[in-house]
mmCIF file of C-alpha atoms (C1' of nucleotides) in Angstrom:
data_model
loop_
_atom_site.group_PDB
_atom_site.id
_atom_site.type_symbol
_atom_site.label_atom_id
_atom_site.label_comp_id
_atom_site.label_asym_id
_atom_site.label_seq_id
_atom_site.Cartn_x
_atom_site.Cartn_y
_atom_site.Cartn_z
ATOM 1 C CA UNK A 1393 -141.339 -10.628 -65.279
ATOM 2 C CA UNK A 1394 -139.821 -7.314 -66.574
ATOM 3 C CA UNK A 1395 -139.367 -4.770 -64.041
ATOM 4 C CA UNK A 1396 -141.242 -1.926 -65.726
ATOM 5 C CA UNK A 1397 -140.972 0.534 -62.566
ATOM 6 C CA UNK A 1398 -137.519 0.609 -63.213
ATOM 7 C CA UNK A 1399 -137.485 1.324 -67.173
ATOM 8 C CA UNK A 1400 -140.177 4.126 -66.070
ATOM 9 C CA UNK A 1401 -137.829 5.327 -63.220
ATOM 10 C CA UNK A 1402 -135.538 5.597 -65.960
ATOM 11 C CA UNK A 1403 -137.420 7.020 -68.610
ATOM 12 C CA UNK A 1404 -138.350 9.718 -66.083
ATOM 13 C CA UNK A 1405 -135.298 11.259 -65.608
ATOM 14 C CA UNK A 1406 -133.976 10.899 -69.284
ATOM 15 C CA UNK A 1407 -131.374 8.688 -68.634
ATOM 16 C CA UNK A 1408 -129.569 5.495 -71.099
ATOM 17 C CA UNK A 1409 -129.223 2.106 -69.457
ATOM 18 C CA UNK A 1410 -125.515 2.890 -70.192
ATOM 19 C CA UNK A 1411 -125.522 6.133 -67.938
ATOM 20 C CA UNK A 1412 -127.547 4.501 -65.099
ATOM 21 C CA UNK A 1413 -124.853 2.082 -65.424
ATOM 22 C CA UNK A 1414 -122.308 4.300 -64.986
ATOM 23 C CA UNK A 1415 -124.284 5.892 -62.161
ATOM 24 C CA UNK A 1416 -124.189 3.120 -60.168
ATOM 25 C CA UNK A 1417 -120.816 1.676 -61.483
ATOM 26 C CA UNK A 1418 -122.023 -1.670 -63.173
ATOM 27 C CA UNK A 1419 -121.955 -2.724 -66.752
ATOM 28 C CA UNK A 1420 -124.666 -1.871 -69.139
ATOM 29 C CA UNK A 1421 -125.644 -5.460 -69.707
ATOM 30 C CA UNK A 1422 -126.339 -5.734 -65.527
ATOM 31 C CA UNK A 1423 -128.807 -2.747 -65.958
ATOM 32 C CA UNK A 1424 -130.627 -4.341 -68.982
ATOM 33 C CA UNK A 1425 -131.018 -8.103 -67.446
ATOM 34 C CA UNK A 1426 -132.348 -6.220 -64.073
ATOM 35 C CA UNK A 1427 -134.976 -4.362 -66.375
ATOM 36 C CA UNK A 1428 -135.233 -7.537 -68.552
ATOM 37 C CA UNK A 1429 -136.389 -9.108 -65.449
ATOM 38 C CA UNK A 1430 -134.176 -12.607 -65.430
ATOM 39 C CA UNK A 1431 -132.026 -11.510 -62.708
ATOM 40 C CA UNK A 1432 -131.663 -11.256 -58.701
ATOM 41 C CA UNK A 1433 -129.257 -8.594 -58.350
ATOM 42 C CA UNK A 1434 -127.840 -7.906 -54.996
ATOM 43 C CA UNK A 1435 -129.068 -5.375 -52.416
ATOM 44 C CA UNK A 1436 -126.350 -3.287 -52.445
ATOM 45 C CA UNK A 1437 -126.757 -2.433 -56.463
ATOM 46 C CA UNK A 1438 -130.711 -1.976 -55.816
ATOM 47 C CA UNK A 1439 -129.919 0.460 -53.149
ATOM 48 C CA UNK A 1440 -127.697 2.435 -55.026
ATOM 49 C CA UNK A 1441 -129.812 2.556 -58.276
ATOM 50 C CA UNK A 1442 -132.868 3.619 -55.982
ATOM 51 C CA UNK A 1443 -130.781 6.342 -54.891
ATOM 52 C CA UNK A 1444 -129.391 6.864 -58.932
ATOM 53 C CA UNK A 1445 -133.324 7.274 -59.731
ATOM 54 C CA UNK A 1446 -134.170 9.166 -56.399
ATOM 55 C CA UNK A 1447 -137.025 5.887 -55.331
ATOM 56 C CA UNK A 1448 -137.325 3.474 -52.798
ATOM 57 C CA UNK A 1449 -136.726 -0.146 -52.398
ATOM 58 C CA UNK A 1450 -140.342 -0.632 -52.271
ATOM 59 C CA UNK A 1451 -141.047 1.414 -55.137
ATOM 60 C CA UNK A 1452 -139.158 -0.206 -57.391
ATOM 61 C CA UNK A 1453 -138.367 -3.839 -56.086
ATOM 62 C CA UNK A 1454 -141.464 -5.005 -54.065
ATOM 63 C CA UNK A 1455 -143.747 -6.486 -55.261
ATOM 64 C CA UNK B 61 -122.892 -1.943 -39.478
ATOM 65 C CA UNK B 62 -125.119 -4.133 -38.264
ATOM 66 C CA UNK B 63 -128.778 -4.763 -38.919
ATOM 67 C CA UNK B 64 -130.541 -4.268 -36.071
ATOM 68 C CA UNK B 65 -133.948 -4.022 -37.516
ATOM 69 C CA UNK B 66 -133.878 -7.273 -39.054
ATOM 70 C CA UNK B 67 -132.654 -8.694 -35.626
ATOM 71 C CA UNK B 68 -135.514 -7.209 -33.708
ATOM 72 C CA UNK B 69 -138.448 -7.993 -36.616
ATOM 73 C CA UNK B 70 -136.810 -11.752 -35.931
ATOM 74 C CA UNK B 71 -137.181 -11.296 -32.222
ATOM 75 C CA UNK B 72 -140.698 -10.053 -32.804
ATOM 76 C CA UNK B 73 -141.388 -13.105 -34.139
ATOM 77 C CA UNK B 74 -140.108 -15.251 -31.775
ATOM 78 C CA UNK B 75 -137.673 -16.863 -34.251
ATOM 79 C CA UNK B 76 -134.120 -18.292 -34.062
ATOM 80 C CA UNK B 77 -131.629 -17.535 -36.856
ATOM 81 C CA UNK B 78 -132.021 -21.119 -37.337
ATOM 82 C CA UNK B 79 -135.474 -21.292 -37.914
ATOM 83 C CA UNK B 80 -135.823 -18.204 -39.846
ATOM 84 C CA UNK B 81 -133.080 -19.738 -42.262
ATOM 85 C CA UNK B 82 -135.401 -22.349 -42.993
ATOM 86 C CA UNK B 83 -138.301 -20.196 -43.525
ATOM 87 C CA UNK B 84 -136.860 -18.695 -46.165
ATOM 88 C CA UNK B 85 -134.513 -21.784 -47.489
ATOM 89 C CA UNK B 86 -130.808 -20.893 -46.885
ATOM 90 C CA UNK B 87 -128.294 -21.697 -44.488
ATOM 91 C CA UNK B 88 -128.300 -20.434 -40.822
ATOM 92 C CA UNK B 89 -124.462 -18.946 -41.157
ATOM 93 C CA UNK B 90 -126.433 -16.712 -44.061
ATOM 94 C CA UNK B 91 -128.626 -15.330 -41.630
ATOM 95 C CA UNK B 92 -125.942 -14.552 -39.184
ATOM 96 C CA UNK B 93 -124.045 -12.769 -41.672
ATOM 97 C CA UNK B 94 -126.615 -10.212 -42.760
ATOM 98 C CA UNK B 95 -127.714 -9.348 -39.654
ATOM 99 C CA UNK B 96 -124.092 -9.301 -38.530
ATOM 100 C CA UNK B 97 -123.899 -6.595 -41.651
ATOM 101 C CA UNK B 98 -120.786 -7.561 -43.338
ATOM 102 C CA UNK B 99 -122.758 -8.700 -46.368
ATOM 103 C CA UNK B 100 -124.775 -8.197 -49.814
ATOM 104 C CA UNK B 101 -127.148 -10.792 -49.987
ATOM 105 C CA UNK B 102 -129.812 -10.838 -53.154
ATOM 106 C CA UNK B 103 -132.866 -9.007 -53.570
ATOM 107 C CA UNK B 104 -134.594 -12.323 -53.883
ATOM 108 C CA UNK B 105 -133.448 -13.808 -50.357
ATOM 109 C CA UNK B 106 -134.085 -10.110 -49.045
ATOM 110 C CA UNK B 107 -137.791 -10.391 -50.048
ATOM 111 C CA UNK B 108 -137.920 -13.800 -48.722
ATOM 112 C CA UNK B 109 -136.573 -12.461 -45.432
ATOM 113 C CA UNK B 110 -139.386 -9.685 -45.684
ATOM 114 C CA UNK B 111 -142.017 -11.565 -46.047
ATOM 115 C CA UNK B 112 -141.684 -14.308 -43.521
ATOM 116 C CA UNK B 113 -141.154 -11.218 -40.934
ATOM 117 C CA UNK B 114 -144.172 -9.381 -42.373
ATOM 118 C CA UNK B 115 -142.060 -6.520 -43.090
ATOM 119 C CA UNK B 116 -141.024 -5.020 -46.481
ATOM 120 C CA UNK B 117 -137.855 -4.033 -48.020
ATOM 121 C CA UNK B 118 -138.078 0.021 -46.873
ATOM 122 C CA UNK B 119 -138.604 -1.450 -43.228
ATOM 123 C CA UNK B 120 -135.736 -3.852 -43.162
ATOM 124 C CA UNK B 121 -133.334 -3.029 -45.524
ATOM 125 C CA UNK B 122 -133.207 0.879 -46.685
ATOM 126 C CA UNK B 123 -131.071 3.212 -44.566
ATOM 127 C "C1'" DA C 98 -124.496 -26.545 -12.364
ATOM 128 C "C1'" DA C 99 -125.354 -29.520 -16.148
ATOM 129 C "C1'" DA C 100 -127.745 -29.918 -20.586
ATOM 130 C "C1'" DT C 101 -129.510 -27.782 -24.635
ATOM 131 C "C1'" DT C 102 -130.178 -24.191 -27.727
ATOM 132 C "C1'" DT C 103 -128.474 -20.205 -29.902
ATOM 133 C "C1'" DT C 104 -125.067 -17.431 -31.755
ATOM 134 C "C1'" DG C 105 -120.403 -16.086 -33.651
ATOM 135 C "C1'" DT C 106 -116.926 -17.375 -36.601
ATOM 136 C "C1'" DA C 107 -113.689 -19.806 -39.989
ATOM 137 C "C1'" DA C 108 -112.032 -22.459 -44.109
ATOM 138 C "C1'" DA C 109 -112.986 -24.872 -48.383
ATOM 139 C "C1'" DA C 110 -116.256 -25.828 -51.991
ATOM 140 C "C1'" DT C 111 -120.150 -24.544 -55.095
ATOM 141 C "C1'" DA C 112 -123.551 -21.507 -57.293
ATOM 142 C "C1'" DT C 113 -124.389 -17.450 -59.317
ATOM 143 C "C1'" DA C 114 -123.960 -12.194 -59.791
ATOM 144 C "C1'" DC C 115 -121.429 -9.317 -62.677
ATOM 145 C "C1'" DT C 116 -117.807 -8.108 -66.373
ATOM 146 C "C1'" DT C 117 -115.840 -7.832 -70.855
ATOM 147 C "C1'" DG C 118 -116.068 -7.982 -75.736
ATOM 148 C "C1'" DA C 119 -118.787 -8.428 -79.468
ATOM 149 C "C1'" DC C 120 -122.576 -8.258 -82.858
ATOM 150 C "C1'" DA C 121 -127.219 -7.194 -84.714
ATOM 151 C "C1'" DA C 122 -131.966 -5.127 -84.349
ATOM 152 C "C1'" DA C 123 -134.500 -1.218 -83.107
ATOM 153 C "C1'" DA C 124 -135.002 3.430 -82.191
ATOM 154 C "C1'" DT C 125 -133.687 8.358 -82.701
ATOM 155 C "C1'" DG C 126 -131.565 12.410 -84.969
ATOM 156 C "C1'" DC C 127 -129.872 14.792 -89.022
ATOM 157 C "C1'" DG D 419 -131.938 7.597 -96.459
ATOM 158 C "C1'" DC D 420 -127.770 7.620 -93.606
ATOM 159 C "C1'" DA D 421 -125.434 8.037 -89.046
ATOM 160 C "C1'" DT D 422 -125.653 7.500 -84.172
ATOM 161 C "C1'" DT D 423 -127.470 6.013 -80.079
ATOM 162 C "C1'" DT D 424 -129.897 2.632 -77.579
ATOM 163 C "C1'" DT D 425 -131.294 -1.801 -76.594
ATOM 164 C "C1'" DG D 426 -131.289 -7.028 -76.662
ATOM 165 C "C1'" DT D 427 -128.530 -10.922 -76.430
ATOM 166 C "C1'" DC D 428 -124.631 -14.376 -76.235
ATOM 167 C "C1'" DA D 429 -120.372 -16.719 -74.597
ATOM 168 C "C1'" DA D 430 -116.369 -16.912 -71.615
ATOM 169 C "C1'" DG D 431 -114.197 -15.169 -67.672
ATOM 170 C "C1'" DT D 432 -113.929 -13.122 -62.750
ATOM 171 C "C1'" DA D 433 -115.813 -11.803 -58.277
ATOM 172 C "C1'" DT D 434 -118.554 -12.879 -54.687
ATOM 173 C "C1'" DA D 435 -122.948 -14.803 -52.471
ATOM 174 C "C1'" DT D 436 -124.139 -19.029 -50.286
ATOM 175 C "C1'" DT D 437 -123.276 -23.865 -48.556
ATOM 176 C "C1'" DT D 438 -121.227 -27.325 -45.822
ATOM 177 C "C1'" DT D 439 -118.690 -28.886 -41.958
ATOM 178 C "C1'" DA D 440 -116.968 -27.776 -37.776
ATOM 179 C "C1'" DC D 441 -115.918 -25.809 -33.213
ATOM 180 C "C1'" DA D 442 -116.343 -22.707 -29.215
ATOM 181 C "C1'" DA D 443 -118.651 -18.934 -26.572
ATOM 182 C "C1'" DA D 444 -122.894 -17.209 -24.878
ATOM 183 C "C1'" DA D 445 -127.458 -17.632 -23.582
ATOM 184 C "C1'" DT D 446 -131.428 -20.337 -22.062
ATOM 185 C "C1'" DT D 447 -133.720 -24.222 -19.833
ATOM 186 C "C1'" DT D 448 -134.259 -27.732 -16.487
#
DNA sequence: AAATTTTGTAAAATATACTTGACAAAATGC
DNA sequence: GCATTTTGTCAAGTATATTTTACAAAATTT
């Protein structure tokens, strides 16, 4: 299951997976397999790219 | 820093770390760490903590 | 106070999150 | 149409989350 709040989050302030990336100081690829969906990233980097995209835990990772 | 909320929700629930641990399938030493707050556990075992407290992520894990 | 449960902690092993480099398809801009 | 950026994906390596075993201190129960 994609995470489509995120690629909106995103979308919504005009930002690359490669500069969210760099935001939060992962790789690119890390960014895309969260969106992609396949992945169960750690709390830390979900914290910090809620902060990146100015959202919540909840608003982006609960379901 | 510790986490004191997820200590108390536990409490609340009447639960050991022990028996929390197997709520939510890992090992009890797990549990002790991120409440003790040295750690970065997964977004995955972070829901699973969430929802066998009846919490959610905003109430447990964001700052 | 003795017995039992719970918690704190450590070291070694395993599973998996994340990186790096690379390449092609799709989208966007000129 | 061509050039550039963005995205999707893969394979091999590195970092770290999680397990297992184990032991002692602290708390709880009887």
């Amino acid at each position: 299951m994609k995470n489509l709040r995120l690629k909106s989050a995103r979308a919504a302030k005009d930002l690359s997976q490669q500069q969210l990336a760099e935001l939060v100081g992962v790789s690119r690829q890390t960014i895309n397999a969260i969106e992609k969906g396949d992945y169960n990233p750690t709390i830390n980097l979900c914290v910090a790219i809620c902060k990146a995209l100015d959202k919540t835990l909840d608003e982006l990772f609960w379901e």
